Short mmCIF file of C-alpha atoms in Angstrom, two decimals:
data_model
loop_
_atom_site.label_atom_id
_atom_site.label_comp_id
_atom_site.label_asym_id
_atom_site.label_seq_id
_atom_site.Cartn_x
_atom_site.Cartn_y
_atom_site.Cartn_z
CA MET G 1 -131.56 -11.69 8.14
CA ALA G 2 -133.59 -10.26 5.31
CA ASN G 3 -132.99 -11.64 1.46
CA LEU G 4 -131.84 -7.99 0.65
CA SER G 5 -132.15 -8.63 -3.02
CA LYS G 6 -136.20 -9.26 -2.03
CA LEU G 7 -136.82 -5.86 -0.41
CA GLN G 8 -138.23 -3.37 -2.23
CA LYS G 9 -139.13 0.19 -1.50
CA VAL G 10 -143.03 0.66 -1.39
CA ALA G 11 -143.69 3.07 -3.86
CA LEU G 12 -146.30 5.38 -2.20
CA ALA G 13 -148.51 8.04 -3.31
CA ALA G 14 -147.01 12.09 -2.74
CA SER G 15 -143.68 10.94 -2.92
CA ALA G 16 -143.30 7.66 -0.65
CA PHE G 17 -144.81 9.25 2.33
CA LEU G 18 -146.80 6.54 4.33
CA ALA G 19 -148.79 8.86 6.76
CA LEU G 20 -149.42 12.22 7.77
CA ILE G 21 -150.71 11.81 11.20
CA SER G 22 -152.47 15.12 12.43
CA ALA G 23 -154.58 15.54 14.60
CA GLN G 24 -155.30 18.96 17.53
CA VAL G 25 -155.21 19.04 21.27
CA SER G 26 -157.55 21.96 22.05
CA SER G 27 -158.09 23.79 25.42
CA ASN G 28 -161.64 23.42 24.73
CA ALA G 29 -163.84 20.62 23.00
CA GLN G 30 -164.22 21.15 19.08
CA ALA G 31 -165.50 19.10 15.70
CA ALA G 32 -163.30 16.22 14.94
CA ASP G 33 -160.36 16.55 13.10
CA SER G 34 -158.79 14.28 10.77
CA ALA G 35 -155.74 12.09 9.51
CA THR G 36 -154.78 11.30 6.42
CA LEU G 37 -152.96 8.11 5.00
CA ASN G 38 -151.72 7.85 1.47
CA ILE G 39 -151.08 4.44 -0.09
CA SER G 40 -150.64 3.52 -3.59
CA GLY G 41 -147.65 1.44 -3.65
CA GLN G 42 -146.98 -1.82 -5.62
CA ILE G 43 -143.85 -4.00 -4.21
CA THR G 44 -142.34 -5.13 -7.69
CA GLY G 45 -140.27 -7.63 -6.50
CA SER G 46 -143.26 -9.93 -5.37
CA THR G 47 -145.92 -8.11 -7.51
CA CYS G 48 -147.72 -7.57 -4.24
CA ASN G 49 -149.96 -4.48 -3.39
CA ILE G 50 -150.10 -3.00 -0.08
CA THR G 51 -153.49 -2.47 0.99
CA ILE G 52 -155.01 -0.41 3.81
CA SER G 53 -158.28 -0.31 5.44
CA ASP G 54 -159.67 1.08 8.05
CA PRO G 55 -160.19 -1.16 11.04
CA GLY G 56 -163.18 -3.78 9.78
CA GLY G 57 -163.30 -1.68 6.78
CA VAL G 58 -162.90 -2.62 3.38
CA GLY G 59 -159.78 -2.95 1.74
CA ALA G 60 -158.60 -0.11 -0.64
CA VAL G 61 -155.44 2.00 -2.07
CA GLY G 62 -155.50 5.35 -1.66
CA THR G 63 -156.44 8.14 0.72
CA LYS G 64 -158.06 6.58 4.05
CA ILE G 65 -159.23 9.21 6.88
CA ILE G 66 -158.52 8.36 10.45
CA ASN G 67 -160.31 10.22 12.97
CA LEU G 68 -158.09 11.35 15.64
CA THR G 69 -160.74 14.04 16.87
CA ASN G 70 -159.75 17.23 18.69
CA VAL G 71 -158.54 16.10 22.20
CA THR G 72 -159.61 18.64 25.20
CA SER G 73 -156.19 18.94 26.86
CA PRO G 74 -156.05 16.95 29.87
CA ALA G 75 -154.82 17.60 33.80
CA ALA G 76 -151.20 16.99 34.19
CA ALA G 77 -149.79 13.81 35.07
CA ALA G 78 -146.68 11.61 34.12
CA ALA G 79 -144.90 12.48 31.22
CA GLY G 80 -145.39 9.54 28.64
CA THR G 81 -149.08 8.50 29.88
CA THR G 82 -151.74 8.69 26.90
CA PHE G 83 -154.92 10.33 26.60
CA GLY G 84 -157.65 10.60 23.80
CA THR G 85 -158.60 7.43 21.79
CA ALA G 86 -156.52 5.45 19.99
CA VAL G 87 -157.11 5.18 16.20
CA GLY G 88 -155.23 3.34 13.56
CA ALA G 89 -155.51 1.19 10.13
CA ILE G 90 -154.91 -2.16 8.94
CA PHE G 91 -152.36 -3.08 5.86
CA SER G 92 -152.46 -6.27 4.37
CA VAL G 93 -150.68 -7.69 0.89
CA THR G 94 -153.17 -8.60 -2.14
CA SER G 95 -152.45 -9.85 -5.74
CA ALA G 96 -154.37 -6.85 -7.30
CA ALA G 97 -154.97 -3.26 -6.02
CA GLY G 98 -157.65 -2.99 -3.26
CA GLY G 99 -158.49 -6.49 -3.78
CA SER G 100 -158.77 -9.32 -1.17
CA THR G 101 -156.73 -12.05 -2.66
CA ALA G 102 -153.79 -12.71 -0.51
CA CYS G 103 -150.53 -12.70 -2.38
CA SER G 104 -148.00 -15.01 -3.14
CA LEU G 105 -144.65 -14.49 -1.59
CA VAL G 106 -141.41 -14.98 -3.58
CA SER G 107 -139.64 -17.98 -2.70
CA PRO G 108 -137.36 -18.01 -0.04
CA ASN G 109 -139.42 -15.63 1.52
CA THR G 110 -142.40 -16.28 3.67
CA LYS G 111 -143.06 -13.45 5.90
CA TRP G 112 -143.73 -9.67 5.22
CA ASP G 113 -143.82 -6.78 7.59
CA LEU G 114 -143.39 -2.64 6.89
CA ALA G 115 -140.40 -0.58 8.60
CA LEU G 116 -140.96 2.77 9.57
CA GLY G 117 -138.22 4.89 8.26
CA LEU G 118 -137.94 7.52 11.10
CA PHE G 119 -135.14 9.63 11.50
CA SER G 120 -133.91 10.78 15.28
CA SER G 121 -135.69 14.37 15.06
CA GLN G 122 -138.74 12.15 14.42
CA ILE G 123 -138.35 10.56 17.66
CA THR G 124 -138.33 11.65 21.43
CA THR G 125 -137.23 9.48 24.23
CA LEU G 126 -138.70 9.34 27.94
CA GLY G 127 -137.00 6.71 29.78
CA THR G 128 -136.94 3.94 27.63
CA ALA G 129 -140.33 4.61 25.53
CA THR G 130 -140.01 6.27 22.42
CA TYR G 131 -142.63 8.29 21.09
CA LEU G 132 -143.24 10.30 17.94
CA LYS G 133 -142.19 13.94 18.30
CA ASN G 134 -144.41 16.92 16.72
CA SER G 135 -143.24 18.31 13.28
CA LEU G 136 -144.75 21.61 13.96
CA THR G 137 -143.17 23.72 17.03
CA SER G 138 -145.09 25.84 19.13
CA ALA G 139 -144.18 29.01 17.35
CA ALA G 140 -146.15 27.34 14.29
CA GLY G 141 -149.04 26.36 16.38
CA GLY G 142 -147.93 22.79 17.50
CA THR G 143 -148.76 21.11 20.57
CA ASP G 144 -145.85 19.83 22.87
CA SER G 145 -148.03 16.66 22.56
CA ILE G 146 -146.36 13.34 21.79
CA VAL G 147 -147.93 10.36 19.91
CA GLN G 148 -147.33 6.67 21.08
CA LEU G 149 -147.22 3.60 18.25
CA LYS G 150 -148.29 0.49 18.72
CA GLY G 151 -148.43 -2.54 16.20
CA GLY G 152 -149.59 -6.55 15.89
CA VAL G 153 -150.28 -8.79 13.33
CA GLY G 154 -154.07 -9.32 13.27
CA THR G 155 -157.37 -7.62 11.58
CA THR G 156 -158.36 -5.29 14.07
CA LEU G 157 -156.93 -2.40 16.06
CA ALA G 158 -157.36 -4.53 18.98
CA SER G 159 -154.33 -6.25 17.09
CA ALA G 160 -151.83 -3.63 17.94
CA THR G 161 -150.92 -4.71 21.34
CA ASN G 162 -146.85 -4.11 20.83
CA THR G 163 -145.94 -0.97 21.78
CA LEU G 164 -143.24 0.07 18.97
CA VAL G 165 -139.70 1.03 20.16
CA LEU G 166 -139.13 3.78 17.40
CA ILE G 167 -135.54 3.52 15.77
CA PRO G 168 -133.38 5.97 14.09
CA ASP G 169 -133.07 4.41 10.85
CA ALA G 170 -134.69 5.68 7.76
CA GLY G 171 -133.68 2.37 5.66
CA ILE G 172 -134.69 -1.40 5.96
CA GLY G 173 -133.36 -1.34 9.71
CA GLY G 174 -136.40 0.88 10.94
CA THR G 175 -138.66 -0.07 13.24
CA LEU G 176 -140.88 -3.21 12.02
CA MET G 177 -145.15 -2.05 12.41
CA SER G 178 -145.65 -5.40 14.25
CA GLY G 179 -143.38 -5.09 16.93
CA GLY G 180 -141.14 -7.58 16.34
CA LEU G 181 -137.58 -8.01 15.33
CA THR G 182 -138.21 -9.66 12.13
CA SER G 183 -141.01 -9.77 9.61
CA ALA G 184 -143.85 -11.41 11.42
CA ALA G 185 -147.18 -11.60 9.03
CA THR G 186 -147.77 -14.19 6.21
CA SER G 187 -148.69 -13.51 3.03
CA SER G 188 -152.37 -14.32 4.49
CA GLN G 189 -152.17 -12.14 7.48
CA SER G 190 -152.75 -8.32 8.40
CA ILE G 191 -150.79 -5.99 10.64
CA ALA G 192 -152.15 -3.33 12.35
CA ILE G 193 -150.60 0.13 13.48
CA SER G 194 -152.17 2.65 16.26
CA ALA G 195 -151.54 5.97 17.33
CA GLN G 196 -152.34 7.78 20.38
CA PHE G 197 -151.89 10.84 22.50
CA ALA G 198 -149.48 11.35 24.96
CA ARG G 199 -148.05 13.69 27.45
CA GLY G 200 -144.78 15.51 26.76
CA GLY G 201 -143.91 16.46 30.14
CA THR G 202 -145.49 16.50 33.41
CA THR G 203 -147.71 19.56 32.88
CA ALA G 204 -151.11 19.52 31.15
CA PRO G 205 -150.34 19.50 27.38
CA THR G 206 -150.43 22.74 25.67
CA SER G 207 -152.78 23.26 22.91
CA GLY G 208 -152.15 23.32 19.40
CA ALA G 209 -151.71 21.10 16.08
CA PHE G 210 -150.05 17.58 15.85
CA SER G 211 -148.37 16.37 12.38
CA GLN G 212 -145.89 13.75 11.59
CA THR G 213 -145.04 11.92 8.05
CA ILE G 214 -143.73 8.65 8.39
CA PRO G 215 -142.10 6.70 5.14
CA LEU G 216 -142.55 2.92 4.85
CA ILE G 217 -140.56 0.54 3.50
CA ALA G 218 -141.87 -3.15 2.82
CA ARG G 219 -139.48 -6.03 4.25
CA TYR G 220 -139.30 -9.79 3.66
CA ASN G 221 -137.89 -12.72 5.19
#
């Protein structure tokens, strides 16, 4: 069980939102689109900073751009099958904002993780698999594509090998980014997350934009 006295919500830029996943599915290939991750928080219980970097990039606190690209709508296939390129980011806990020195966790906690604070309205289920639902309706120019999330402990995007089971829990009991049931990373380890388009049905995905925002909560064990 997590030590609730040590659980601290990450204070993030733009009023506690972790990630704005934004992309475009188009009928024709176009210029690259982008998404923004806004991170500028501190875990006050252990004086740790949440630091985010592009895969293989330098750690920083602030806005990071991940390029999902404008993806040409693929042919029809089984619902839930992915298309396009997986993109993501790497998270770590550091002693200074944007630094590289690992933070020292407060005893008795030895592991950390990040819970995705999702509501049921943000999640769609196909069979036993769960995906992020588009916050944009078709009337607002949204695609019917969905997004698959993967996570894992490691310093590269290739570390995100665990397909995340998205839980409708906006609190500390939300899906852990590592893909585990309990906090999985030591203070010196990083956690990777990746996002990739998936088909929302058996027909070819409709053209349009995709956008979804995910709050984050730091969790310790």
